[in-house]
Amino acid sequence: MYFITAQRCDARRQFLPDNAPPPPRAEKTPDDWTLYRNWLEFELANFLFTCAKMPARKIDMLLDIWAVSLIGLGGQPLFTNHTDLYSVIDSTRTGDVKWDNFTIRYTGEEQGGEPAPWMSDTYEVWYQDPREVIHGILASSEFTDSLDYVPYREYDASNDQRHWQDFMSGDWAWEQADRILSDDPTVAGATLVPIILGSDKTTVSVATGQTDYYPLYLSIGNVHNTLRHAHWNAVILIGFLAMPKTTREHTSTQAFRKFKRQLFHSSLTHILYSLRHPMTEPETILFGDNYYRRVIYALTAYIANYKEQVLLSCVIRNWCLKCLGHRDNLDEDALRHSHEHCDTIIEELEFHQLWDSYGIVSDIVPFTNDFPRADIHAMLSPDILHQLIKGGFKDHLVDWVERYLVHIHGKTEADKILDDIDRWIAAVAPFARLRRFPQGQHFKQWTGDDSKGLMKVYIAAIEGHVPKDVVCTFRAFLEFCYLVWQNVITKQTLTEIDDALRRFHLYHEVFWNAGVIDSFSLPRQHAMKHYHYLIHQFGAPNSLCSSITESKHIKAIKRPYQRTNHFQALGQILLINQRLDKLTAAHTDFKSRGMLNGSYLSVLGTHLHLACYMILTAI
């Protein structure tokens, strides 16, 4: 029997015995601070650029003051100016993955008359080689103790119940390993590295003219979930996708819409292309534990909100992206979407038939078609933030309550009741982890944190104002949310999830019976039906939630943008991120060699003690 066992090997791909020591490699000495002169120089560079985020002119001011203070002592500051500081950081080879770019333009036929402006524009995409990025993650000592090298199934020894937690505990990794081995038994002993992608547009400036970016992120399924949603460096910015724009006249044309979709997929294909060969032929990679392993990649999951998932799956809005349920009755039992099924019916049916009967946009080629064993429908992960918190709770249930009150009591009386609900929400005592809303729920823009906070107090606020079945609907929905939110999900948890979903479907009929809504066929709410299966596949859903990419926006896009001069800021954002990556990698390297232990004063004391000892010895 052959397995993907993550067996250790040497640089020549020869497998090693289980008890073999790591292959010899050039070791750095504990005082090798290359390219920094010493500990203090690295700490200063890291403090000024990473911690203080000090702009160049203030760095120069600080270093000038420092230089003046050292004149009487005959000393010099560690850096002459900001150019000197940046030069040292830029020269660091550790963590150095270059940014590259390519351009795309429309090459189709022009539809008579004067061509639309977007047809002659050139669209630029910036990216880092994802293969090199993954090499950096696997080689980092930061993750050595937080990587799963092989698929596994975890059971509780006390009751034999299965647990789902980290990605590699799910069925996807197990089944993918079997599939890879069945295709090519010679890869036995390799290490499966599942690739997780994520993308989402983000706005960094509105007041001075809306400035948007379209970042692409990458992670790997081997990393434990806690690191991915704790905002460690397990989620990496690898690209900025293009966002075509045109005049209002052409924005809604079929040709422009098709171009935007295909531009997106073609860009992903180009960015990920370096991973294609090692998806079938393992490559030998050095890991953070100093052992080599043969690695084989697979496109696994994609973190995205519903709008982004529609674009990814080439499915029309208001259809399910995971199953073949019709948009008029999404909750009916239906088979799961698959690229094999899509390819088959695309060959047999006309464009309009696919659009009307299956909700499929058949004239777009998904990027996954260019990679082995990849299926975009299987890759779409559950999204607690947009499907449940912002979708099911805020956009659906809370809105239904207001519409119910207006429908039953009229607008004037309903406003009085809603004011009373706001008073109850505002009256919440300031307990730990319980957010307060002094103005109630009426604010213009709800964030995910706002919705999470309201979920904890909303039932108590509406009770007595709405029928019991409405309260029971919220209770079942919230139980479902909190159960799937857990870090570890057991077989018993899955039973409770199924029961909460059953009760939710039972009680939410109160809104239908009251005439408040005319359909429950809502894609984000319908997604709840797929959580049981997706937990089996991917483990706990909280590690694949779009809240991870939204949090990453702050660190990788919004904060670097604030450090730019806001003019053609993308190049500055790329440079800032590259310098931050170099400093982070250097910090990890120095720390792994015990060079950053202790406080500044204790380290300084050690250096002074050693200097004094050397002087006394010389005397």
XYZ file of C-alpha atoms in Angstrom:
619
model
C 0.000 0.000 0.000
C 1.342 3.443 -0.955
C 0.653 6.673 0.903
C 1.560 10.344 0.752
C 3.615 10.220 3.935
C 5.754 13.398 3.804
C 8.899 11.280 4.059
C 12.110 13.196 4.641
C 14.753 13.215 1.937
C 18.011 14.898 1.017
C 18.570 17.617 -1.583
C 19.056 14.904 -4.238
C 15.529 13.553 -3.596
C 16.781 10.393 -1.863
C 14.519 9.332 1.021
C 16.116 9.173 4.476
C 15.520 6.704 7.326
C 13.064 7.938 9.958
C 15.840 8.458 12.531
C 18.276 10.164 10.147
C 19.577 13.603 11.233
C 18.924 16.609 8.979
C 21.258 16.852 5.981
C 24.290 19.088 6.686
C 23.906 22.681 5.630
C 25.885 25.880 6.007
C 25.145 27.123 9.499
C 25.216 30.791 10.375
C 27.024 31.804 13.539
C 25.029 33.286 16.460
C 26.648 36.682 15.814
C 26.034 36.796 12.054
C 23.684 39.770 11.578
C 24.228 40.074 7.813
C 23.482 42.565 6.314
C 23.165 44.469 9.581
C 26.314 45.338 11.485
C 24.940 44.247 14.848
C 21.863 43.577 16.953
C 21.227 47.270 17.644
C 21.226 48.206 13.952
C 18.617 45.563 13.119
C 16.412 46.508 16.066
C 16.534 50.173 15.106
C 15.646 49.441 11.471
C 12.798 47.159 12.544
C 11.514 49.695 15.060
C 11.557 52.678 12.695
C 10.030 50.915 9.682
C 7.759 48.230 11.186
C 6.763 49.447 14.643
C 6.862 53.259 14.435
C 6.077 53.355 10.680
C 8.116 56.551 10.620
C 8.116 58.522 7.329
C 11.400 59.283 5.598
C 11.614 62.969 6.586
C 11.089 62.119 10.282
C 13.706 59.367 10.095
C 16.152 61.956 8.734
C 15.228 64.381 11.519
C 15.756 61.731 14.195
C 19.098 60.619 12.763
C 20.290 64.237 12.472
C 19.464 64.862 16.145
C 21.226 61.613 17.045
C 24.300 62.608 15.003
C 24.519 65.991 16.746
C 24.265 64.327 20.167
C 27.215 62.070 19.324
C 29.575 64.810 18.061
C 31.114 65.361 21.466
C 31.646 61.621 21.910
C 33.154 61.139 18.480
C 30.450 58.689 17.484
C 28.163 58.236 14.498
C 24.485 57.180 14.332
C 23.778 53.685 13.048
C 22.323 55.067 9.812
C 23.217 58.274 7.994
C 19.697 58.973 6.716
C 16.567 57.194 5.497
C 18.262 56.280 2.198
C 20.973 54.431 4.110
C 18.332 52.642 6.225
C 16.252 51.603 3.226
C 19.349 50.433 1.351
C 20.230 47.985 4.125
C 16.678 46.626 4.277
C 16.467 46.307 0.487
C 19.767 44.422 0.368
C 18.443 41.698 2.647
C 18.094 38.427 0.731
C 16.014 36.652 3.382
C 12.323 36.807 2.497
C 13.124 38.350 -0.879
C 10.399 37.440 -3.392
C 10.427 39.964 -6.213
C 7.304 41.660 -7.527
C 6.736 41.236 -11.243
C 4.034 42.424 -13.621
C 2.349 41.678 -16.927
C -0.203 43.482 -19.055
C -3.391 42.299 -20.743
C -5.474 43.983 -23.394
C -8.586 43.171 -25.383
C -7.832 41.218 -28.570
C -11.365 40.349 -29.690
C -13.315 41.704 -32.581
C -14.661 45.252 -32.455
C -18.424 45.457 -32.830
C -18.866 47.960 -35.693
C -18.745 51.729 -35.276
C -16.312 53.468 -32.972
C -14.616 51.015 -30.553
C -15.307 51.422 -26.838
C -12.478 53.063 -24.821
C -11.846 49.916 -22.745
C -10.963 47.942 -25.886
C -7.789 49.969 -26.462
C -6.709 50.227 -22.808
C -3.905 48.138 -21.301
C -4.491 46.448 -17.926
C -1.557 45.873 -15.588
C -1.350 43.049 -13.038
C 1.344 42.849 -10.331
C 2.246 39.591 -8.616
C 4.822 37.560 -6.709
C 5.718 34.044 -7.848
C 3.412 31.893 -5.658
C 5.865 28.991 -5.828
C 8.604 31.091 -4.218
C 6.128 32.399 -1.635
C 5.182 28.833 -0.654
C 8.878 27.906 -0.449
C 9.288 30.740 2.051
C 6.362 29.557 4.190
C 7.599 25.955 4.271
C 11.198 26.990 5.010
C 10.258 29.332 7.857
C 11.129 28.108 11.341
C 8.151 30.195 12.488
C 5.773 27.446 11.306
C 7.813 24.301 11.989
C 5.706 23.218 14.962
C 2.437 24.363 13.371
C 2.428 22.373 10.126
C 0.520 19.186 9.325
C 2.605 17.199 6.873
C 0.097 14.437 6.082
C -3.715 14.141 5.892
C -5.204 12.617 9.023
C -8.480 11.754 10.710
C -8.765 12.590 14.397
C -10.943 10.719 16.877
C -11.706 11.190 20.565
C -10.326 8.144 22.366
C -13.030 8.349 25.056
C -16.047 8.033 22.742
C -14.587 7.320 19.273
C -16.138 10.522 17.887
C -14.378 12.136 14.977
C -13.080 15.707 15.276
C -12.625 18.291 12.517
C -10.287 21.202 13.171
C -7.308 22.039 10.974
C -7.523 21.765 7.208
C -5.605 18.497 6.914
C -8.126 16.783 9.225
C -10.814 17.114 6.543
C -11.782 14.578 3.899
C -10.551 16.731 1.003
C -6.871 16.246 1.864
C -7.362 12.510 2.413
C -9.292 11.998 -0.831
C -6.909 14.200 -2.835
C -3.938 12.176 -1.621
C -5.668 8.971 -2.745
C -6.451 10.520 -6.114
C -2.880 11.683 -6.671
C -1.537 8.231 -5.826
C -4.029 6.489 -8.091
C -2.900 8.727 -10.972
C 0.810 8.212 -10.249
C 1.986 5.703 -7.592
C 5.579 6.991 -7.942
C 4.729 10.067 -5.836
C 4.342 7.900 -2.721
C 6.235 9.462 0.161
C 5.639 13.014 -1.074
C 4.142 15.891 0.929
C 0.772 17.271 -0.173
C 0.632 21.075 -0.002
C -2.958 22.335 -0.464
C -3.066 25.871 -1.868
C -5.647 28.277 -0.455
C -6.381 31.495 -2.346
C -8.470 34.544 -1.509
C -9.383 37.801 -3.222
C -11.623 40.751 -2.502
C -11.723 44.381 -3.610
C -11.010 46.946 -0.932
C -11.369 50.744 -0.751
C -8.576 52.728 0.889
C -9.777 56.291 0.276
C -13.184 57.861 -0.312
C -12.850 61.478 0.805
C -10.200 62.354 -1.792
C -11.690 60.342 -4.633
C -12.385 56.641 -4.337
C -9.224 54.559 -4.541
C -9.726 50.796 -4.833
C -7.364 47.845 -4.969
C -7.946 44.207 -5.830
C -5.498 42.114 -3.763
C -4.916 38.376 -4.144
C -3.781 36.329 -1.134
C -2.275 32.871 -0.685
C -1.972 30.427 2.187
C -1.420 26.678 2.490
C -3.636 24.069 4.139
C -0.746 22.549 6.114
C -0.641 25.578 8.441
C -2.793 25.240 11.548
C -6.020 27.229 11.549
C -5.054 29.266 14.593
C -2.177 30.846 12.665
C -4.322 31.700 9.650
C -7.016 33.581 11.568
C -4.583 35.008 14.141
C -3.107 37.191 11.346
C 0.335 35.562 11.389
C 2.391 35.527 8.206
C 0.596 32.399 6.997
C -1.578 34.501 4.663
C 0.563 36.278 2.068
C -0.292 39.067 -0.371
C 0.791 37.725 -3.787
C -0.906 39.986 -6.312
C -2.929 43.010 -7.343
C -5.524 42.214 -9.999
C -6.676 44.696 -12.624
C -10.040 46.477 -12.319
C -11.193 47.549 -15.802
C -13.334 50.677 -15.941
C -15.095 52.394 -18.794
C -17.718 55.027 -19.567
C -21.291 54.659 -18.356
C -22.361 53.990 -21.919
C -20.337 50.785 -22.091
C -20.377 49.593 -18.471
C -23.425 47.341 -18.919
C -22.608 45.985 -22.358
C -22.270 42.234 -22.704
C -18.844 42.552 -24.326
C -17.387 44.555 -21.424
C -18.858 42.229 -18.812
C -17.427 39.203 -20.591
C -14.024 40.875 -20.873
C -13.927 41.669 -17.150
C -14.761 38.057 -16.233
C -12.208 36.544 -18.578
C -9.555 39.084 -17.568
C -9.964 37.932 -13.971
C -9.594 34.235 -14.809
C -6.754 34.759 -17.286
C -4.853 36.800 -14.688
C -5.147 34.025 -12.104
C -3.930 31.468 -14.638
C -0.853 33.580 -15.411
C -0.055 34.271 -11.738
C -0.367 30.615 -10.678
C 1.288 29.100 -13.737
C 4.592 28.289 -11.969
C 2.675 25.836 -9.759
C 1.299 23.806 -12.654
C 4.245 21.450 -13.219
C 4.805 20.554 -9.519
C 1.107 19.656 -9.288
C 1.997 16.440 -11.123
C 5.772 16.167 -10.651
C 6.941 16.679 -7.017
C 9.733 19.162 -6.356
C 12.243 18.943 -3.507
C 11.844 21.723 -0.931
C 13.770 22.588 2.257
C 11.471 22.874 5.289
C 11.898 24.845 8.490
C 13.029 21.731 10.401
C 16.087 21.561 8.071
C 14.830 18.456 6.269
C 14.017 18.272 2.577
C 10.757 16.776 1.349
C 9.235 16.094 -2.051
C 6.278 18.435 -2.420
C 3.246 18.157 -4.679
C 0.751 21.034 -4.909
C -3.010 21.133 -5.384
C -5.469 24.021 -5.733
C -7.749 23.465 -2.778
C -9.920 26.302 -1.498
C -10.800 29.866 -2.388
C -11.845 32.410 0.262
C -14.338 34.899 -1.180
C -17.677 36.590 -0.556
C -20.732 35.705 -2.638
C -20.109 38.352 -5.306
C -16.560 37.111 -5.785
C -17.712 33.484 -5.783
C -20.148 34.267 -8.610
C -17.244 35.600 -10.657
C -15.050 32.616 -9.808
C -17.610 29.907 -10.546
C -18.994 31.468 -13.757
C -22.482 31.158 -12.307
C -25.199 33.818 -12.462
C -26.228 35.708 -9.340
C -29.103 34.285 -7.272
C -28.051 30.725 -8.142
C -26.223 28.381 -5.788
C -22.526 27.980 -6.516
C -22.206 24.594 -4.806
C -25.239 22.636 -6.063
C -27.593 22.357 -9.039
C -30.677 23.616 -7.190
C -32.810 25.935 -9.318
C -32.800 29.591 -8.297
C -36.572 29.516 -7.722
C -36.213 26.744 -5.126
C -32.628 26.577 -3.939
C -33.339 24.469 -0.863
C -34.617 21.499 -2.820
C -32.316 18.462 -2.789
C -29.885 18.639 -5.682
C -26.583 17.205 -6.835
C -23.382 19.133 -6.249
C -21.812 21.263 -8.964
C -18.660 19.853 -10.562
C -16.494 20.915 -13.464
C -17.083 17.535 -15.152
C -20.848 18.141 -15.163
C -20.399 21.737 -16.366
C -18.095 20.678 -19.201
C -20.567 17.999 -20.294
C -23.658 20.198 -20.454
C -21.717 23.073 -22.060
C -20.916 20.718 -24.921
C -24.562 19.638 -25.260
C -26.627 22.802 -24.674
C -26.866 26.273 -26.148
C -25.740 29.411 -24.325
C -29.286 30.586 -23.479
C -30.305 27.113 -22.221
C -27.342 27.001 -19.857
C -28.124 30.523 -18.649
C -31.841 29.941 -18.055
C -31.855 26.349 -16.776
C -28.517 26.052 -14.933
C -27.405 29.620 -14.263
C -24.083 28.952 -16.010
C -22.088 31.572 -17.942
C -20.762 29.224 -20.610
C -18.585 31.621 -22.608
C -16.024 32.076 -19.797
C -13.211 29.603 -19.123
C -12.513 29.270 -15.342
C -8.850 29.496 -14.370
C -9.070 26.060 -12.748
C -9.453 24.472 -16.193
C -5.732 25.129 -16.710
C -4.592 23.124 -13.669
C -4.745 19.380 -12.895
C -7.332 18.054 -10.419
C -8.754 21.568 -9.853
C -12.498 22.188 -9.566
C -13.643 25.733 -8.821
C -17.018 24.572 -7.468
C -15.313 22.279 -4.963
C -12.824 25.024 -4.025
C -15.416 27.594 -2.888
C -15.239 27.572 0.901
C -17.895 28.436 3.497
C -17.909 32.118 4.451
C -19.244 32.742 7.951
C -18.840 36.520 7.687
C -20.822 37.211 4.507
C -23.134 34.199 4.388
C -24.209 34.149 8.039
C -23.229 37.301 9.936
C -23.766 39.946 7.244
C -26.096 37.882 5.056
C -28.416 35.682 7.105
C -28.476 37.885 10.212
C -28.191 41.502 9.073
C -29.524 41.508 5.513
C -32.240 38.899 6.031
C -33.511 38.326 9.581
C -33.101 41.819 11.025
C -34.653 43.301 7.883
C -37.539 40.801 8.053
C -38.319 41.822 11.632
C -38.654 45.480 10.628
C -40.813 44.559 7.633
C -42.909 42.283 9.830
C -43.568 45.064 12.339
C -44.539 47.511 9.572
C -46.774 44.904 7.928
C -48.595 44.039 11.161
C -48.701 47.382 12.997
C -48.290 50.036 10.298
C -45.374 52.414 9.869
C -46.092 54.748 12.786
C -46.581 52.048 15.413
C -43.720 49.991 14.005
C -41.341 52.961 14.440
C -42.348 53.188 18.115
C -41.668 49.487 18.604
C -38.312 49.758 16.828
C -37.395 52.708 19.070
C -38.161 50.538 22.099
C -35.996 47.747 20.662
C -33.201 50.304 20.258
C -33.595 51.319 23.890
C -33.209 47.706 24.981
C -30.110 47.316 22.794
C -28.643 50.550 24.209
C -29.350 49.429 27.787
C -26.979 46.450 27.612
C -24.634 46.419 30.600
C -20.895 46.749 29.802
C -19.914 43.128 30.370
C -16.685 41.716 28.976
C -16.891 40.810 25.269
C -20.353 42.368 25.071
C -20.399 45.351 22.761
C -22.541 48.370 23.604
C -24.682 50.308 21.111
C -25.703 53.612 22.775
C -27.821 54.571 19.736
C -29.345 51.144 19.190
C -29.101 49.432 15.822
C -29.723 52.444 13.589
C -26.403 53.382 12.021
C -25.650 53.828 8.356
C -23.013 51.163 7.751
C -22.796 47.912 9.646
C -19.377 46.319 9.943
C -18.897 42.642 10.606
C -18.050 43.473 14.231
C -21.291 45.464 14.554
C -23.294 42.458 13.396
C -21.399 40.105 15.705
C -22.114 42.419 18.642
C -25.825 42.739 17.825
C -26.197 38.979 17.447
C -25.456 38.612 21.167
C -28.210 40.966 22.360
C -30.841 41.047 19.612
C -33.100 38.235 20.871
C -33.485 39.861 24.280
C -34.327 43.185 22.628
C -37.098 41.889 20.323
C -38.720 39.439 22.731
C -42.215 40.629 23.608
C -42.492 42.656 20.397
C -42.656 39.745 17.950
C -44.319 36.297 17.975
C -42.609 33.354 19.640
C -41.805 31.743 16.286
C -39.738 34.801 15.289
C -37.709 34.489 18.493
C -37.301 30.754 17.852
C -36.103 31.535 14.312
C -33.363 33.792 15.673
C -32.443 31.268 18.349
C -32.033 28.441 15.826
C -30.056 30.668 13.467
C -27.712 31.908 16.194
C -27.177 28.369 17.471
C -26.178 27.361 13.949
C -23.754 30.307 13.701
C -22.053 29.693 17.021
C -21.754 25.948 16.379
C -20.046 26.320 12.994
C -17.870 29.093 14.463
C -16.117 26.705 16.851
C -12.434 25.851 16.448
C -13.095 22.132 16.897
C -16.192 20.437 15.521
C -17.172 16.926 16.579
C -19.672 14.421 15.234
C -22.030 15.532 18.013
C -21.559 19.164 16.958
C -22.573 18.226 13.401
C -25.750 16.621 14.768
C -26.526 19.840 16.652
C -25.792 21.903 13.519
C -28.254 19.800 11.513
C -30.889 20.170 14.234
C -30.437 23.947 14.416
C -30.836 24.185 10.634
C -33.977 22.027 10.741
C -35.528 24.257 13.420
C -34.531 27.397 11.515
C -36.351 26.173 8.405
C -39.347 25.205 10.534
C -39.764 28.495 12.396
C -38.845 31.000 9.687
C -42.117 30.099 7.948
C -43.674 32.718 10.244
C -42.365 35.416 7.903
C -43.861 33.675 4.856
C -47.212 33.135 6.557
C -47.367 36.808 7.541
C -46.775 37.864 3.932
C -43.497 39.609 4.769
C -41.443 37.728 2.186
C -42.329 35.838 -0.961
C -39.328 33.494 -1.235
C -36.719 31.743 0.893
C -34.611 31.059 -2.192
C -31.692 33.210 -1.051
C -28.170 32.032 -1.993
C -26.375 33.203 1.160
C -29.017 31.741 3.450
C -29.218 28.591 1.350
C -25.452 28.154 1.842
C -26.209 26.978 5.400
C -27.351 23.710 3.853
C -23.813 22.986 2.617
C -21.923 23.589 5.876
C -22.203 19.968 7.085
C -20.537 18.662 3.912
C -17.923 21.455 3.810
C -16.901 20.803 7.416
C -16.270 17.189 6.424
C -14.198 18.444 3.498
C -12.196 21.350 4.929
C -12.375 21.151 8.733
C -13.583 24.029 10.917
C -15.050 26.810 8.683
C -13.588 29.685 10.693
C -10.194 29.112 9.045
C -11.574 29.836 5.548
C -13.724 32.858 6.321
C -13.442 36.115 4.387
C -12.847 37.890 7.701
C -9.265 36.616 7.291
C -8.726 38.452 3.996
C -10.566 41.549 5.253
C -8.237 41.696 8.252
C -5.280 41.197 5.948
C -6.428 44.232 3.926
C -5.625 46.415 6.928
C -2.068 45.175 7.305
C -1.154 44.708 3.657
C -3.121 47.450 1.874
C -4.676 50.131 4.061
C -1.812 50.823 6.468
C 0.842 50.832 3.717
C -1.393 53.140 1.665
C -1.465 55.641 4.534
C 2.339 55.688 4.443
C 2.424 56.699 0.762
C 2.027 60.163 -0.782
C -1.233 58.835 -2.366
C -0.002 59.574 -5.884
C 0.324 56.422 -7.993
C 0.470 54.655 -4.661
C 0.569 51.031 -5.843
C 4.319 51.011 -6.462
C 4.894 52.480 -3.012
C 2.579 49.869 -1.431
C 4.525 47.071 -3.144
C 7.846 48.451 -1.886
C 6.563 48.914 1.665
C 5.227 45.345 1.754
C 8.477 43.987 0.358
C 10.493 45.763 3.054
C 8.113 44.553 5.766
C 8.477 40.983 4.463
C 12.282 41.256 4.513
C 12.299 42.570 8.091
C 9.861 39.870 9.211
C 11.950 37.135 7.601
C 15.142 38.538 9.121
C 13.478 38.720 12.532
C 12.402 35.065 12.246
C 15.912 34.032 11.180
C 17.635 35.897 14.037
C 15.123 34.656 16.586
C 15.523 31.028 15.494
C 19.252 31.347 16.275
C 18.560 32.788 19.755
C 19.913 36.200 18.791
C 16.900 38.240 19.925
C 16.448 36.793 23.409
C 16.215 39.177 26.332
C 15.435 42.883 26.637
C 17.456 45.660 25.048
C 19.143 46.538 28.355
C 19.992 42.921 29.158
C 21.560 42.420 25.747
C 23.452 45.703 26.081
C 24.614 44.594 29.542
C 25.930 41.349 28.095
C 27.901 43.237 25.446
C 29.348 45.641 28.068
C 30.230 42.767 30.381
C 32.046 40.974 27.562
C 33.886 44.189 26.590
C 35.029 44.804 30.157
C 36.207 41.202 30.469
C 38.253 41.513 27.291
C 39.827 44.795 28.484
C 40.754 43.339 31.893
C 42.165 40.212 30.259
C 44.312 42.360 27.990
C 45.631 44.340 30.991
